[in-house]
Amino acid sequence: MKEILMQTYTIALPIILGYIVWLLQNQKKSRDANSRGTMLLLRVQLIEYHSKYTKRGNIPSYAYENFNEMYGAYHDLGGNGMVTHMKEEIDQLHFNKNEESE
């Protein structure tokens, strides 16, 4: 009886471990795709903010705060490059005194 259990164990264990590895690999692919998609959506929004507020020459404080939070998340996901340059330009804008006007 003990021998049968050991044989079953030695056959089942690699199969179960292989299945677990396969599941983890699929989860990683899904997480990577979600991270990439999130990063791309953040980049689009950051570009829109940059375009809008550099054209105006000023930025409301709430938009500046949103931009910085989005930039932080974008940077944490591995984004950089042109958006870093855009952040530097946004940092140089003056705050809009009348934040109600869009």
Tab-separated table of N, CA and C in Angstrom, residues 44-57 67 86 89-90 93:
chain	number	residue	atom	x	y	z
A	44	VAL	N	-1.339	58.601	-23.220
A	44	VAL	CA	-2.282	59.375	-24.030
A	44	VAL	C	-2.843	60.548	-23.223
A	45	GLN	N	-3.239	60.282	-21.984
A	45	GLN	CA	-3.806	61.339	-21.147
A	45	GLN	C	-2.754	62.395	-20.814
A	46	LEU	N	-1.529	61.978	-20.549
A	46	LEU	CA	-0.457	62.925	-20.253
A	46	LEU	C	-0.166	63.814	-21.462
A	47	ILE	N	-0.186	63.231	-22.645
A	47	ILE	CA	0.034	64.012	-23.876
A	47	ILE	C	-1.096	65.023	-24.055
A	48	GLU	N	-2.335	64.613	-23.800
A	48	GLU	CA	-3.472	65.533	-23.924
A	48	GLU	C	-3.358	66.688	-22.934
A	49	TYR	N	-3.021	66.388	-21.686
A	49	TYR	CA	-2.827	67.447	-20.695
A	49	TYR	C	-1.727	68.398	-21.165
A	50	HIS	N	-0.618	67.843	-21.590
A	50	HIS	CA	0.513	68.668	-22.020
A	50	HIS	C	0.099	69.587	-23.159
A	51	SER	N	-0.555	69.032	-24.143
A	51	SER	CA	-0.971	69.815	-25.303
A	51	SER	C	-1.913	70.938	-24.895
A	52	LYS	N	-2.901	70.602	-24.096
A	52	LYS	CA	-3.913	71.572	-23.687
A	52	LYS	C	-3.316	72.714	-22.864
A	53	TYR	N	-2.533	72.376	-21.866
A	53	TYR	CA	-2.085	73.404	-20.930
A	53	TYR	C	-0.849	74.161	-21.410
A	54	THR	N	-0.010	73.560	-22.203
A	54	THR	CA	1.101	74.348	-22.748
A	54	THR	C	0.581	75.340	-23.777
A	55	LYS	N	-0.475	74.963	-24.496
A	55	LYS	CA	-1.100	75.877	-25.450
A	55	LYS	C	-1.693	77.084	-24.710
A	56	ARG	N	-2.302	76.819	-23.558
A	56	ARG	CA	-2.901	77.893	-22.761
A	56	ARG	C	-1.852	78.745	-22.056
A	57	GLY	N	-0.722	78.133	-21.736
A	57	GLY	CA	0.338	78.859	-21.038
A	57	GLY	C	0.209	78.836	-19.526
A	67	PHE	N	-1.702	65.615	-13.284
A	67	PHE	CA	-0.601	65.314	-14.203
A	67	PHE	C	0.533	64.626	-13.448
A	86	MET	N	7.957	66.339	-21.327
A	86	MET	CA	6.676	67.027	-21.187
A	86	MET	C	6.443	67.444	-19.742
A	89	GLU	N	8.235	70.580	-18.995
A	89	GLU	CA	7.535	71.742	-19.561
A	89	GLU	C	6.308	72.112	-18.727
A	90	ILE	N	5.574	71.114	-18.261
A	90	ILE	CA	4.415	71.363	-17.406
A	90	ILE	C	4.869	72.024	-16.098
A	93	LEU	N	5.050	75.806	-16.239
A	93	LEU	CA	3.850	76.608	-16.454
A	93	LEU	C	3.438	77.334	-15.169
